Structure formats: structure tokens, C-alpha cells
Coordinates of C-alpha atoms and ligand atoms in Angstrom, one line a residue:
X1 CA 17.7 22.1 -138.8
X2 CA 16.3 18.8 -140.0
X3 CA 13.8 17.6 -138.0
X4 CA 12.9 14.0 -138.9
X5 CA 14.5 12.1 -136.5
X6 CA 11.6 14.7 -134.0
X7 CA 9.1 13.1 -136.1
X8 CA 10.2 10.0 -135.8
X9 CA 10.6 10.3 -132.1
X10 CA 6.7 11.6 -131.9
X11 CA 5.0 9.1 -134.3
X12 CA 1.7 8.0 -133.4
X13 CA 1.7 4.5 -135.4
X14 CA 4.7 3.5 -134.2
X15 CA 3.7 4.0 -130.8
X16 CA 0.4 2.2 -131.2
X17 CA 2.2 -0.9 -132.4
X18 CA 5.0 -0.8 -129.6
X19 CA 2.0 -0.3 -127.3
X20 CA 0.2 -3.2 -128.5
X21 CA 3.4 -5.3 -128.1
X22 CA 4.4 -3.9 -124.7
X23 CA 0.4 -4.8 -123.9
X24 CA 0.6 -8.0 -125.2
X25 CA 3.7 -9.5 -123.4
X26 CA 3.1 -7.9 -120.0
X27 CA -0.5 -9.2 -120.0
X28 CA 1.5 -12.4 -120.6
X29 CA 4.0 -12.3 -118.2
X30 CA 0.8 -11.3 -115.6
X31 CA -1.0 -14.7 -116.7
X32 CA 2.3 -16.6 -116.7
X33 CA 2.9 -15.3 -112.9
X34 CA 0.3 -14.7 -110.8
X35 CA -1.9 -16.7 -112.6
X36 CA -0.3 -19.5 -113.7
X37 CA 2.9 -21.8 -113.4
X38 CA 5.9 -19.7 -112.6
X39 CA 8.8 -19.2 -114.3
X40 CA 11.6 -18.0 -112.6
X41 CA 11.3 -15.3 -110.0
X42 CA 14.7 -13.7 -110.8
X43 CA 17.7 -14.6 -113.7
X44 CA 20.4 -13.6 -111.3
X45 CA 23.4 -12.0 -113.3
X46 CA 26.7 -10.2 -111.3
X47 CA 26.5 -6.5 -112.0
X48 CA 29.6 -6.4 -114.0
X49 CA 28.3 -9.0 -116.7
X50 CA 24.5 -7.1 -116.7
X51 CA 26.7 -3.5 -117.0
X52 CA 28.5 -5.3 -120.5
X53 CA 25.2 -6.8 -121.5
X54 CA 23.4 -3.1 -121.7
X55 CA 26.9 -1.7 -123.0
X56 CA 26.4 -3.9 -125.6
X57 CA 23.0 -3.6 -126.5
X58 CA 23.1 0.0 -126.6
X59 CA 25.5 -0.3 -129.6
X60 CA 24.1 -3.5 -131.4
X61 CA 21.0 -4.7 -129.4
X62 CA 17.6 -4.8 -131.3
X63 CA 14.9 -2.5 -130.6
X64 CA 12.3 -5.0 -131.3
X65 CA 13.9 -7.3 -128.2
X66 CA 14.0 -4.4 -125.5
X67 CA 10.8 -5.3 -123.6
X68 CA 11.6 -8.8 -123.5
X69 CA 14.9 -8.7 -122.7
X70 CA 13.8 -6.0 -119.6
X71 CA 11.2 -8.5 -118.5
X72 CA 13.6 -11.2 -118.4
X73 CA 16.5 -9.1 -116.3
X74 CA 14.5 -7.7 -114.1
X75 CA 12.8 -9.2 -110.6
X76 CA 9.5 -10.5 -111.0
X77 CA 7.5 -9.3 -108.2
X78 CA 4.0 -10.8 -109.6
X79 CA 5.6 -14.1 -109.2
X80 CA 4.2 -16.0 -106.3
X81 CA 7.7 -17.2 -105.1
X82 CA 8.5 -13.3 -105.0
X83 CA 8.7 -13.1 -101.1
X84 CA 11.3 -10.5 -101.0
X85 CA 11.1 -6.7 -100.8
X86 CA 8.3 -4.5 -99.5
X87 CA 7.3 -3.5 -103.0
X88 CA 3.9 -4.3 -104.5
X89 CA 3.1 -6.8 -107.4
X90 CA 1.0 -4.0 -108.9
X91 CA -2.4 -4.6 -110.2
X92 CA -2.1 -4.2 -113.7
X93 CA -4.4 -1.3 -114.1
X94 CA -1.3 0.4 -112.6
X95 CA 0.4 0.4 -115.4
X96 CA -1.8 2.0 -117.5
X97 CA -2.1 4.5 -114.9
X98 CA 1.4 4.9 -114.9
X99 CA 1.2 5.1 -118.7
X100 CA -1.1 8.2 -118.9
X101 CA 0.4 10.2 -116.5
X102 CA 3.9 9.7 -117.9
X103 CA 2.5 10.8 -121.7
X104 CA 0.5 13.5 -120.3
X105 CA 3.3 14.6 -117.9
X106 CA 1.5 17.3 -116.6
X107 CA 3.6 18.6 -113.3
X108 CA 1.5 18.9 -110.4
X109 CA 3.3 21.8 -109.1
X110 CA 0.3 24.0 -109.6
X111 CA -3.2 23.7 -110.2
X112 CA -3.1 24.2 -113.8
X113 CA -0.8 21.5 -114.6
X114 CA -2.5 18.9 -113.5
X115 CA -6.1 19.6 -113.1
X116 CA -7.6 16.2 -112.8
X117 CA -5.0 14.3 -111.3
X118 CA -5.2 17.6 -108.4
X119 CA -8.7 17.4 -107.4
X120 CA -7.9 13.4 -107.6
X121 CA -5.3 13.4 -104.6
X122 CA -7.5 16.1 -102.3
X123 CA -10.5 12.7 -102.8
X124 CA -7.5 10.5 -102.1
X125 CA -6.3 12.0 -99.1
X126 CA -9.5 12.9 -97.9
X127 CA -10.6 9.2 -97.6
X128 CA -7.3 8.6 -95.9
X129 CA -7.7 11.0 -93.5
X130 CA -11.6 9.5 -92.8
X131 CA -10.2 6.1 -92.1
X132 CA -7.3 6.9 -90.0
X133 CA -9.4 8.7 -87.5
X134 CA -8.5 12.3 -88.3
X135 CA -11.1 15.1 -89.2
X136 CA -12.4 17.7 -91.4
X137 CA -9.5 20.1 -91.0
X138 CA -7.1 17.3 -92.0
X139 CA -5.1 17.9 -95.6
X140 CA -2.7 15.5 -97.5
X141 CA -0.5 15.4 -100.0
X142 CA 0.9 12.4 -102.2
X143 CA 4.9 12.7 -102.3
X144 CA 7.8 10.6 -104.1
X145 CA 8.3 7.9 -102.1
X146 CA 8.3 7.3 -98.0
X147 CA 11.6 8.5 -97.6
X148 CA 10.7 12.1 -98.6
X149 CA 7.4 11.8 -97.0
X150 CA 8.5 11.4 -93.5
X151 CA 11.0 14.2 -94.0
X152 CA 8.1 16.4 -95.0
X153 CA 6.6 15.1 -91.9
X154 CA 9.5 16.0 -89.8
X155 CA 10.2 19.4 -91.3
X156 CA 6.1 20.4 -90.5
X157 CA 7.2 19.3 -87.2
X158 CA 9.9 21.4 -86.7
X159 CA 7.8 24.4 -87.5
X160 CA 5.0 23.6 -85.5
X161 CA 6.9 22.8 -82.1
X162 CA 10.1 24.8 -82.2
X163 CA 9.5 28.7 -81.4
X164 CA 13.2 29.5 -83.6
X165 CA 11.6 29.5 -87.3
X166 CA 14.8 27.0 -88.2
X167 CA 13.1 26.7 -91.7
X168 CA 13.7 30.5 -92.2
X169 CA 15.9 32.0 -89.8
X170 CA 18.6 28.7 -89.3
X171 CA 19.5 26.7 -86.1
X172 CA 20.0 28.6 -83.2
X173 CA 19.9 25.8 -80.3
X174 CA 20.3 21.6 -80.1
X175 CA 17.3 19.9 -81.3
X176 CA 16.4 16.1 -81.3
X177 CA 13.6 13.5 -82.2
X178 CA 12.6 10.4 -80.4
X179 CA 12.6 7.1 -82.8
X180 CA 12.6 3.3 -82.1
X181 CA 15.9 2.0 -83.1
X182 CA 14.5 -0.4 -85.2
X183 CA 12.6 2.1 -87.5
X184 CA 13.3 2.5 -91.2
X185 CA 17.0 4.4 -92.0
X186 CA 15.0 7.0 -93.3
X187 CA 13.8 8.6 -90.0
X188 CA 17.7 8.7 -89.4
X189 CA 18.7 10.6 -92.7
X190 CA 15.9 13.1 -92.3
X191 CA 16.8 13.8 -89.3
X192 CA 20.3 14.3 -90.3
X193 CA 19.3 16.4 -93.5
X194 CA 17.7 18.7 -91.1
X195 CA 20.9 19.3 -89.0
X196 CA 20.2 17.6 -86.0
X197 CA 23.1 15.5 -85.9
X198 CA 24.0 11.7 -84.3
X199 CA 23.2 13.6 -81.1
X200 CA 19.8 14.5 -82.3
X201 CA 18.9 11.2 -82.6
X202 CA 17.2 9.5 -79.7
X203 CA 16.9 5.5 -80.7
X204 CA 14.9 3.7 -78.2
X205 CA 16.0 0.4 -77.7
X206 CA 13.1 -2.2 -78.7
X207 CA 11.6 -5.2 -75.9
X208 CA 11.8 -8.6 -76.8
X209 CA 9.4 -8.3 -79.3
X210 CA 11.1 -5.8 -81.4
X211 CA 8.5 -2.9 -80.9
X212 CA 9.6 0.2 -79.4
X213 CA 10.5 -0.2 -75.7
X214 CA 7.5 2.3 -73.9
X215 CA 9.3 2.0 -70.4
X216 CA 12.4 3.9 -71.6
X217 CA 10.7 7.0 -73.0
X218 CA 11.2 9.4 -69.8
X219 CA 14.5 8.7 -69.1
X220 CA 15.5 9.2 -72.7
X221 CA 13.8 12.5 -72.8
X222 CA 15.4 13.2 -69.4
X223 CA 18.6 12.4 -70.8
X224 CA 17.9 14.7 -73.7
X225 CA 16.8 17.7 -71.3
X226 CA 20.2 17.5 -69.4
X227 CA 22.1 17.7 -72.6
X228 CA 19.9 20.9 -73.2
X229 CA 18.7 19.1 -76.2
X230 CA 14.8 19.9 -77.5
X231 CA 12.9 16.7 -78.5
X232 CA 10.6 18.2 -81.1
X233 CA 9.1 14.9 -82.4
X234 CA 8.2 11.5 -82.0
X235 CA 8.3 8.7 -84.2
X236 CA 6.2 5.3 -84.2
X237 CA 6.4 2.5 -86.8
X238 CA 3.6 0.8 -88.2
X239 CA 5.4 -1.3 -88.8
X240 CA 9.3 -1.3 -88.6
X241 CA 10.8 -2.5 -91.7
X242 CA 13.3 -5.4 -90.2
X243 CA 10.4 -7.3 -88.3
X244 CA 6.9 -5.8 -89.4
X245 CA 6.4 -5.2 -85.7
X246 CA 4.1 -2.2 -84.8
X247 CA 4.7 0.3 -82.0
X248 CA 2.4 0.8 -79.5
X249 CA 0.6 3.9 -81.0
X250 CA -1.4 4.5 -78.2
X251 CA 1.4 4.2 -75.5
X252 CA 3.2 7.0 -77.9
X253 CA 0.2 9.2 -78.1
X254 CA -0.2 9.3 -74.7
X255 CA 3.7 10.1 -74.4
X256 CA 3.2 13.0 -76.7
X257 CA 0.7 14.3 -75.7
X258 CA 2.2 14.7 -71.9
X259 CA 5.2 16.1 -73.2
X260 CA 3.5 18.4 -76.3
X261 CA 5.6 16.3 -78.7
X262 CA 4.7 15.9 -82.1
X263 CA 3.6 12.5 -83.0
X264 CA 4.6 11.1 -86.3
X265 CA 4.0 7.4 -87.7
X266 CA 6.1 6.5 -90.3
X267 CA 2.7 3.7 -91.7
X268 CA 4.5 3.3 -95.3
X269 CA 4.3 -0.2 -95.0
X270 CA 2.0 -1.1 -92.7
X271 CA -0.6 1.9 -92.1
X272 CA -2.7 0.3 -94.9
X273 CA -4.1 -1.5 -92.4
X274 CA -6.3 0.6 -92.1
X275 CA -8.5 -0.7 -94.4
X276 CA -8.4 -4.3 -93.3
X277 CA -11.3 -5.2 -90.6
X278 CA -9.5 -7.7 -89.2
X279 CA -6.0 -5.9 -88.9
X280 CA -6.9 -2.1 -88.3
X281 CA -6.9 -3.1 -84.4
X282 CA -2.9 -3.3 -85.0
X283 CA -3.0 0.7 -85.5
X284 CA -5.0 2.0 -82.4
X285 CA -3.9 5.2 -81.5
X286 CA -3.1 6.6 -85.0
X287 CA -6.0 8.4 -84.7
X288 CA -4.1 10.7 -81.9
X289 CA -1.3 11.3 -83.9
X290 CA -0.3 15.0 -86.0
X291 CA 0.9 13.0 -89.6
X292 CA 0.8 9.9 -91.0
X293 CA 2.9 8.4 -93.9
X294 CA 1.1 5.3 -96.2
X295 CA 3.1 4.1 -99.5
X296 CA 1.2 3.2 -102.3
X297 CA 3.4 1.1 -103.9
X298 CA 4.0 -1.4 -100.8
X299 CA 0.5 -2.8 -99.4
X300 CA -1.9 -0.6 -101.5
X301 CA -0.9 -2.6 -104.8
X302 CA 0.0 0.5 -106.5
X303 CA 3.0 1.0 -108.6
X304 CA 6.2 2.8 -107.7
X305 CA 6.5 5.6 -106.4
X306 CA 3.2 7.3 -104.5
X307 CA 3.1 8.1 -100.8
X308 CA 0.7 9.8 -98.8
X309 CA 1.2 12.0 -96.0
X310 CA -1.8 13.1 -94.1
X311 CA -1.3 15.7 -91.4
X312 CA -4.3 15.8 -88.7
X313 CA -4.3 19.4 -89.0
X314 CA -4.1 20.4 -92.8
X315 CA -2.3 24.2 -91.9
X316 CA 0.8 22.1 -90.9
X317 CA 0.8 20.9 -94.4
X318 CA 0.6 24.7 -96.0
X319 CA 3.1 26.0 -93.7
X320 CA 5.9 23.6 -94.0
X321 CA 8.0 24.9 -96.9
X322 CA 6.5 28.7 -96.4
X323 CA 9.3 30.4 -99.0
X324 CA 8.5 32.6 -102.4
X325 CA 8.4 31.4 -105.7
X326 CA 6.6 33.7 -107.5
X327 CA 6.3 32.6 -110.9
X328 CA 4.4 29.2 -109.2
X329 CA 3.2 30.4 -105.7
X330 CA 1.0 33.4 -106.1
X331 CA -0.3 34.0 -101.8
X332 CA -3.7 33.8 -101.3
X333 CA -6.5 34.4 -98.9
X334 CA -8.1 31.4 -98.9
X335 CA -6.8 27.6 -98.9
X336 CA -5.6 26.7 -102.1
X337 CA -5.6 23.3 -101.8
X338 CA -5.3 22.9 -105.2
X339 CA -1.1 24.5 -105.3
X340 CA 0.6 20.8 -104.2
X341 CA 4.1 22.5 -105.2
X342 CA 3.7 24.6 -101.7
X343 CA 3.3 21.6 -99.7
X344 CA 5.8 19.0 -101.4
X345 CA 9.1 18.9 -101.2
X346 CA 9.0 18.4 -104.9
X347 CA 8.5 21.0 -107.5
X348 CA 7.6 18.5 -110.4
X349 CA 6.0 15.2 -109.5
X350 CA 4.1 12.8 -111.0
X351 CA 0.4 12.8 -111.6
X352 CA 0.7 9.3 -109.2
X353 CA -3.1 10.1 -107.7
X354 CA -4.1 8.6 -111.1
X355 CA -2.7 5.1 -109.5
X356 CA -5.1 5.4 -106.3
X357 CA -8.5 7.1 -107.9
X358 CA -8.3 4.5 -110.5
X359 CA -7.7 1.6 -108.3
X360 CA -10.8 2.8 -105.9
X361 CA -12.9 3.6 -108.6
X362 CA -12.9 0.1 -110.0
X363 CA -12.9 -2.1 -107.2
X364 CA -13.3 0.1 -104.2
X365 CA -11.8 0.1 -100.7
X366 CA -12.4 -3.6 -100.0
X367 CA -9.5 -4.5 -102.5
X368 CA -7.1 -2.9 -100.1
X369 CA -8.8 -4.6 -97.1
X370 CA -8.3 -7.5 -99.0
X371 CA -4.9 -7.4 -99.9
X372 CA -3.9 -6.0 -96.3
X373 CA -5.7 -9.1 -95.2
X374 CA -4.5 -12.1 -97.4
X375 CA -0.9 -11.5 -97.1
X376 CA -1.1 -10.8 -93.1
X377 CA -3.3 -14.2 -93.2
X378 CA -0.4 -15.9 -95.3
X379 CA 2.5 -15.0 -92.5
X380 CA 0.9 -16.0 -90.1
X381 CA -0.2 -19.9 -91.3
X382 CA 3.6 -19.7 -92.5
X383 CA 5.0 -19.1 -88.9
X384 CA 2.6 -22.5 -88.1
X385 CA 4.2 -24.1 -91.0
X386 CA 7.9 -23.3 -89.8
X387 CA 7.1 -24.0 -86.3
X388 CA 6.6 -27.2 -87.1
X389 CA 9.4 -28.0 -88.5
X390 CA 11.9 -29.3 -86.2
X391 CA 15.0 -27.5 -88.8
X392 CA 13.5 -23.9 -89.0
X393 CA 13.3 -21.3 -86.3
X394 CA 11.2 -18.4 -86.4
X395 CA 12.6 -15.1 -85.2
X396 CA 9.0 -13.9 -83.9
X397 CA 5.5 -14.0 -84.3
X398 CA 4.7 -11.6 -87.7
X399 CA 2.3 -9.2 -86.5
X400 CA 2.1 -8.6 -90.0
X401 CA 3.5 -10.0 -93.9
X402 CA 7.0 -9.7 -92.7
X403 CA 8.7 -12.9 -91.2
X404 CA 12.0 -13.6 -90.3
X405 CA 13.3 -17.3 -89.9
X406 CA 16.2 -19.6 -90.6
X407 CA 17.5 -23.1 -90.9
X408 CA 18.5 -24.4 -87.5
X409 CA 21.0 -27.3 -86.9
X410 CA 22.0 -28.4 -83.6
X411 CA 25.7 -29.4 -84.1
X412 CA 26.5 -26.0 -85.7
X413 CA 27.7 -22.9 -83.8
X414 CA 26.5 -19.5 -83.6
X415 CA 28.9 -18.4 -86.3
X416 CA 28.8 -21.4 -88.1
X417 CA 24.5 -21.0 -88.8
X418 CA 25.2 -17.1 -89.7
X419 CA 27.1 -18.5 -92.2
X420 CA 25.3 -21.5 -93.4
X421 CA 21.9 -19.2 -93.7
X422 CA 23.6 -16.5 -95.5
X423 CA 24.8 -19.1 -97.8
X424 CA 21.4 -20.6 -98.3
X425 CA 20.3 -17.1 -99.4
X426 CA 23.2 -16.5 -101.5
X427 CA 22.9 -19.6 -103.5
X428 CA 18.5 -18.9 -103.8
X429 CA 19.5 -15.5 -105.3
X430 CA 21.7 -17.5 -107.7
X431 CA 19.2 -20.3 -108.0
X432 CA 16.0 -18.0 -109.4
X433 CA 13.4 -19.8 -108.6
X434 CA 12.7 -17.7 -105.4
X435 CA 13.6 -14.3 -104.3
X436 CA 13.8 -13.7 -100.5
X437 CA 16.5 -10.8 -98.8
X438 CA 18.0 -11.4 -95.3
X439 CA 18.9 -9.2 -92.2
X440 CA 20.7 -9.5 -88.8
X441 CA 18.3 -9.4 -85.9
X442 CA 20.4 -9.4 -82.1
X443 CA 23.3 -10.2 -84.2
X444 CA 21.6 -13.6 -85.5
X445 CA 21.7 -14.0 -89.5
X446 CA 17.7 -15.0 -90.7
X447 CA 16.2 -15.3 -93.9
X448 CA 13.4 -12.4 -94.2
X449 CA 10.1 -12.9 -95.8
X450 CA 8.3 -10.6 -96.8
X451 CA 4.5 -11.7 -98.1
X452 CA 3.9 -8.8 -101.0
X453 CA 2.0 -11.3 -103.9
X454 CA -1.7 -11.6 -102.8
X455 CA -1.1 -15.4 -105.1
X456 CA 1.9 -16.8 -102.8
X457 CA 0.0 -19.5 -101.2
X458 CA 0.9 -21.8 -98.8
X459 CA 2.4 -24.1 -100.7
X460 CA 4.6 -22.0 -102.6
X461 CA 6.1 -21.8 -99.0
X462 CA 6.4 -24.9 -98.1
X463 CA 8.4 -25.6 -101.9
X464 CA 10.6 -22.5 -100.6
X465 CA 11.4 -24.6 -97.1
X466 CA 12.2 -27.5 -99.1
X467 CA 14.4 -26.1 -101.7
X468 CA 16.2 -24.3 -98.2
X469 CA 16.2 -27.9 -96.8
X470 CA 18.0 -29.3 -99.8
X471 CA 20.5 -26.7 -100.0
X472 CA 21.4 -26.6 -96.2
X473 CA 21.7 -30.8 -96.7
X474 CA 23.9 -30.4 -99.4
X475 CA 25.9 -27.5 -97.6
X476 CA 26.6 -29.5 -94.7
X477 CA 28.3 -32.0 -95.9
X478 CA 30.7 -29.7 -97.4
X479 CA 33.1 -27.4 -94.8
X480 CA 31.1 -24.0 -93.9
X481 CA 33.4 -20.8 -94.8
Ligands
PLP1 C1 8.8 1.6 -92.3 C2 9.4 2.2 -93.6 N1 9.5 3.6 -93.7 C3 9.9 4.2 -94.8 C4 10.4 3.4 -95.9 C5 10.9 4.1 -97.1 O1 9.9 4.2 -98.0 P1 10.2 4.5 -99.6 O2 11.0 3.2 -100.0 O3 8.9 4.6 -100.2 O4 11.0 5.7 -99.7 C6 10.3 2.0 -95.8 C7 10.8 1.2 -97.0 O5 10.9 0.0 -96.9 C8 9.8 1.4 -94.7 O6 9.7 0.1 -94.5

């Protein structure tokens, strides 16, 4: 068979001179953003009219415009006015990173493909385990995303509390978790991948604050017990995704502890904290916990997707997914650290510790301190700057770079400012300039913040409370649907 179009595929020059132009425009869209005067955060199309645009292209698009025309329909999270989702503007070393994994592509499932990157994620998860507490006999693992990580998490802790081997032998009695009702929907699919049902699913109701409501724990684990239910886990947020409130770790170790629960903290967004000096205080007690999940990709200023899950004891890790694959998992007698395929979920995975050695290599753990630091600074000065503004309310105090608020008017009803905020978001989203997301907190409608560019400053704020002044003016002097 004819093979040029193979060659072509594979040539060398042709990838140097897409490389240098890929280079050269994100290094301008980086100087354009973060470091310069913003263009807009997002071009806002409806999905129908972006589905016909790539329909299109596809058939008579140029080559030659594909980065640019990527770049320009796509969400610009190194803008500064990016205050939306909890995922990282990523330094730009991360793309390179991201580059030689994905031409290298080794697998990761075993040692031998994926050498480097292997020993890499052992130094990776080693430091994590220093600095959340844990000790020598602690292991990690980096995983695809949060998501998967806390179902790791929950699967190791099914096998270490429950005597029935579920993982091998299958359900043979009613088993539950313990999880604020406020934490991340993921806690809630894993623990309905795992078979345990609505009924396994014990949400505790959260105080005033939003953080997990301590004073409820016995009689839910009473309530549990009379239902002949076994509460295997328990799960803290550092923070929940909603509010950026943490739990009270140490309340939750101590809970655990009495009742030989495990204790997992689902830390994707907010367990990097533990590298801020200032903000660490805000995850006492994770130190007494079994496994911890950290993304990456949200505070740690890494590109999607790279999670670590650090277990306080590393032979939770290695017994998890205990199962035969031969042809990758040949048994031996001592640790072999170095097989991640028998401790992930995943077979393949990406060689994502490339993403954090590079990142501590160049600029060390202060940059995460730093980043951690800034952005929970920033929320903070803008909850002083909406508090004094007699039009804004502010949900809560952020504990962390999450803030929700919205634009208060006394004349309106309950219903009518639900609908006049969700408005103001809707016509932002349309608008460009910034990009913020929304969410329902006691049934009130507020705009949520969430602080992810380390350049936001606090004037970009205060231009995002005036453009939301503006449009709520203009609103109300036209009927509210
Ligand atoms: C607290 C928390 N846990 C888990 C997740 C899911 O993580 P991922 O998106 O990496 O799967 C999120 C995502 O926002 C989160 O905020």
C-alpha cells in the first residue's frame, strides 16, 4: 500500500514550522492576557452555530487558520477577567510539558513505559505526602482527574474497612459513606459506581456557614446503624466546590477515628494549601486523615488533567485494584512502586508528573505558596470591595478564591432578583468581556467567582461590578421575565 500520506503525517519539518507557529501565537496570546490589555475573555457563540462552524471547516477550513481560529473559540482562562471555573491559567511551561509527554506517549502503565516520568511522580508524591503531614510509609499516585481520584480513594476504602472483599467476591450486605451535602457531585457518583445506592449516601446538612454540620454526625451514623447500613468512609471538603468553604478536618478526624471510619478529603481544589504559609492553617487535621486528593490543574497552575492521590498508608494504594493482568502485572516480593497501572484506575495515562517536576524544578515550592496565596488574598479584598457597595450582597465570607455574590435591589422580590441575576450572567456570557458561572445557594440565585488568574487584580473587579451595575440599570427599567 502507498504510504505517503504516513510520511506526510510523520514529517519532521513540517512539524517544526507548525511548532514554531503554535509557539509564536500562544506566547502572544500569554503577553496579550495576563500580561497585557485584555481582549476578550470569551467570543460566546450558541452550540448549534459553533457545531456548523467546525462542520464547515472540516470540509473547507484552512489548515494554516486552525490554531487561531481554536484560540479565538475557546475560553481564555489567562485572561485576568477569567473569574469563572476552577481550572488553572497554566503557566506556560505546561504546555511544553504537555507537549513532550503527548509526542513521547509513553503509557505509564508499567515501569518500562515511562521511565522518567515514573520515578518523577514517586518525588512528586513524596513531597506531597511530607507537607500534608503523612509519613514515610505514605505512597501516591497521580490519576486523570479528581473525579476518578476520589473513587480510587473510596474503592481503597472499601477494602480496607469492610471484612466482605466486595472488590473480589461482590456485595453481600448494605454499605454507606458519610459526605457533606455540599461536596463536589463526584463523591455522589463514586459512590453510586460502587453500588451503594441513594441509600448509601449519607449527606450531612451544612451550618450557616456552608461547612459540614459536625453536630449531626452521630445521629446520622445512628440512623445508618438502625437501617443495618455499614458506614465505611468519611468524606471532608477542602474546600466544597459551591462555596470554597472547608470542613472542619479536625472535627472529622476525631469522628473517624472514634468510630474506625476511614477519612477521606476530597482537597482537589483547595488542599494546595498546603503550601501557602499563610493559608495551610485552613487544613488542620489533614494530617490525621487515610487519603488525600490535590488537582493539579486547579490551584497548582498545572494543565489539565493531573491529580494526586496520597494515601497515609502506601499498602492501601497497592491493594486497591488487587486483580491479574499478566501480561502488565507480574507479582512481586518487594514494593514495586514503580507498576502505577496496579494502583490506577487507568491502564494508559499520561506521563502528567512531567507537569509538576518541571514546575518544581524551576521555580520551586514557593510558586504554589504563592499562587495559593494571591488568589485567596484577592477574594478576600473583593468581599471588602462588595461589602461596600450598597447594591451587591455577598453570600459569605470566602474562606478561600471562591466567592459568591449578587446584585441586590430593594423593590424586587425573591423571585424577581433570581431572575434579574441570572440575567446579568446570561447577558456577561454573551457580552465576553468577562467570564463568571452562577449557582443556587438556599435556593437564592448568585453570581460565583472563582479567583483562578494570579493577574486578576482588584480592579479588574471592580470593572466586573460596574459592567454588572450597568446591566442590572439597564434591566430594570425593562419588565423582569
Ligand atoms: C471539591 C472538588 N472535588 C472534585 C472535583 C472534580 O475534579 P476533576 O474536575 O478534576 O475531576 C472538583 C471539581 O471542581 C471539586 O471542586
Amino acid at each position: 500500500m502507498d504510504n505517503e500520506l504516513l510520511k506526510s503525517a510523520y514529517n519532521a519539518e513540517d512539524f517544526k514550522e507548525m511548532g514554531y507557529q503554535l509557539v509564536d501565537l500562544l506566547a502572544n496570546h500569554i503577553q496579550n492576557t495576563t500580561q497585557g490589555e485584555s481582549e476578550k475573555t470569551i467570543n460566546w457563540n450558541e452550540p448549534d452555530n459553533e457545531l456548523e462552524f467546525w462542520k464547515g471547516f472540516l470540509k473547507n477550513g484552512s489548515t494554516d487558520e486552525f490554531f487561531k481560529e481554536v484560540l479565538l473559540r475557546t475560553t481564555h482562562t489567562h485572561n485576568p477577567k477569567y473569574v469563572g471555573h476552577q481550572v488553572a491559567a497554566p503557566a506556560p511551561v505546561g504546555a511544553l510539558t504537555g507537549m513532550l509527554g503527548s509526542m513521547l506517549n509513553n503509557g505509564m502503565a508499567v515501569y518500562e513505559m515511562g521511565m522518567s516520568p515514573t520515578a518523577m511522580e514517586r518525588i512528586v508524591c513524596d513531597l506531597l505526602a511530607e507537607k500534608l503531614g503523612y509519613d514515610s510509609i505514605s505512597r501516591g499516585i497521580l490519576t486523570s482527574g479528581g473525579t476518578l481520584a476520589n473513587l480510587t480513594a473510596l474503592l481503597a476504602a472499601r477494602k480496607a474497612r469492610v471484612d466482605n472483599d466486595v472488590w473480589n467476591n461482590g456485595h453481600n450486605q448494605p454499605l454507606g459513606i458519610m459526605v457533606s451535602e455540599e461536596a463536589h457531585y463526584c463523591v455522589d457518583r463514586a459512590a453510586k459506581i460502587m453500588g451503594l445506592g441513594e441509600q448509601g449516601i449519607f449527606k450531612i446538612p451544612v451550618d450557616s456557614d456552608f461547612s459540614m454540620d459536625i453536630s449531626q454526625l452521630e445521629a446520622h451514623l445512628q440512623k445508618a446503624m438502625e437501617k443495618g447500613i455499614q458506614i465505611f468512609a468519611i468524606v471532608g471538603s477542602a474546600p466544597s466546590t459551591a462555596t470554597g468553604i472547608y470542613d472542619d478536618l479536625n472535627a472529622i478526624a476525631e469522628f473517624a477515628s472514634k468510630h474506625k471510619l476511614w477519612f477521606h478529603v476530597d482537597g482537589a481544589h483547595g488542599g494546595a494549601a498546603i503550601f501557602s504559609k499563610k493559608y495551610k492553617h485552613l487544613l488542620q487535621g489533614i494530617e490525621k486523615s487515610d487519603s488525600v486528593v490535590i488537582d493539579g490543574h486547579k490551584m497548582l497552575m498545572m494543565p489539565t488533567i493531573t491529580t494526586a492521590l496520597i494515601f497515609k498508608d502506601g499498602a492501601h494504594s497497592h491493594s486497591t485494584f488487587a486483580q491479574k493482568a499478566d501480561y502488565l502485572l507480574t507479582e512481586t516480593e518487594e514494593e514495586d512502586w514503580y507498576n502505577g497501572g496496579k494502583r490506577t484506575f487507568e491502564c494508559t495515562k499520561s506521563m502528567m508528573s512531567l507537569h509538576w517536576f518541571l514546575l518544581l524544578k524551576m521555580y520551586g515550592k514557593d510558586v504554589f505558596d504563592q499562587n495559593v496565596t494571591v488568589l485567596y488574598d484577592l477574594a478576600k479584598a473583593f468581599a471588602e470591595i462588595i461589602r461596600a457597595k450598597q447594591q451587591f450582597e455577598l453570600a459569605f465570607q470566602p474562606m478561600s478564591n471562591i466567592l459568591c455574590f449578587r446584585f441586590a435591589d430593594d423593590k424586587l422580590n425573591p423571585k424577581e432578583l433570581d431572575a434579574l441575576n441570572a440575567s446579568i450572567r446570561q447577558e456577561l456570557l454573551g457580552d465576553g468581556e468577562f467570564y463568571l458561572v452562577q449557582t443556587k445557594l438556599n435556593g437564592i440565585h448568585y453570581l460565583r467567582t472563582t479567583l483562578m488568574n494570579p493577574f486578576t487584580t482588584t480592579s479588574h473587579l471592580e470593572q466586573l461590578l460596574e459592567r454588572i451595575t450597568q446591566i442590572a440599570e439597564k434591566k430594570l427599567t425593562q419588565p423582569i421575565s
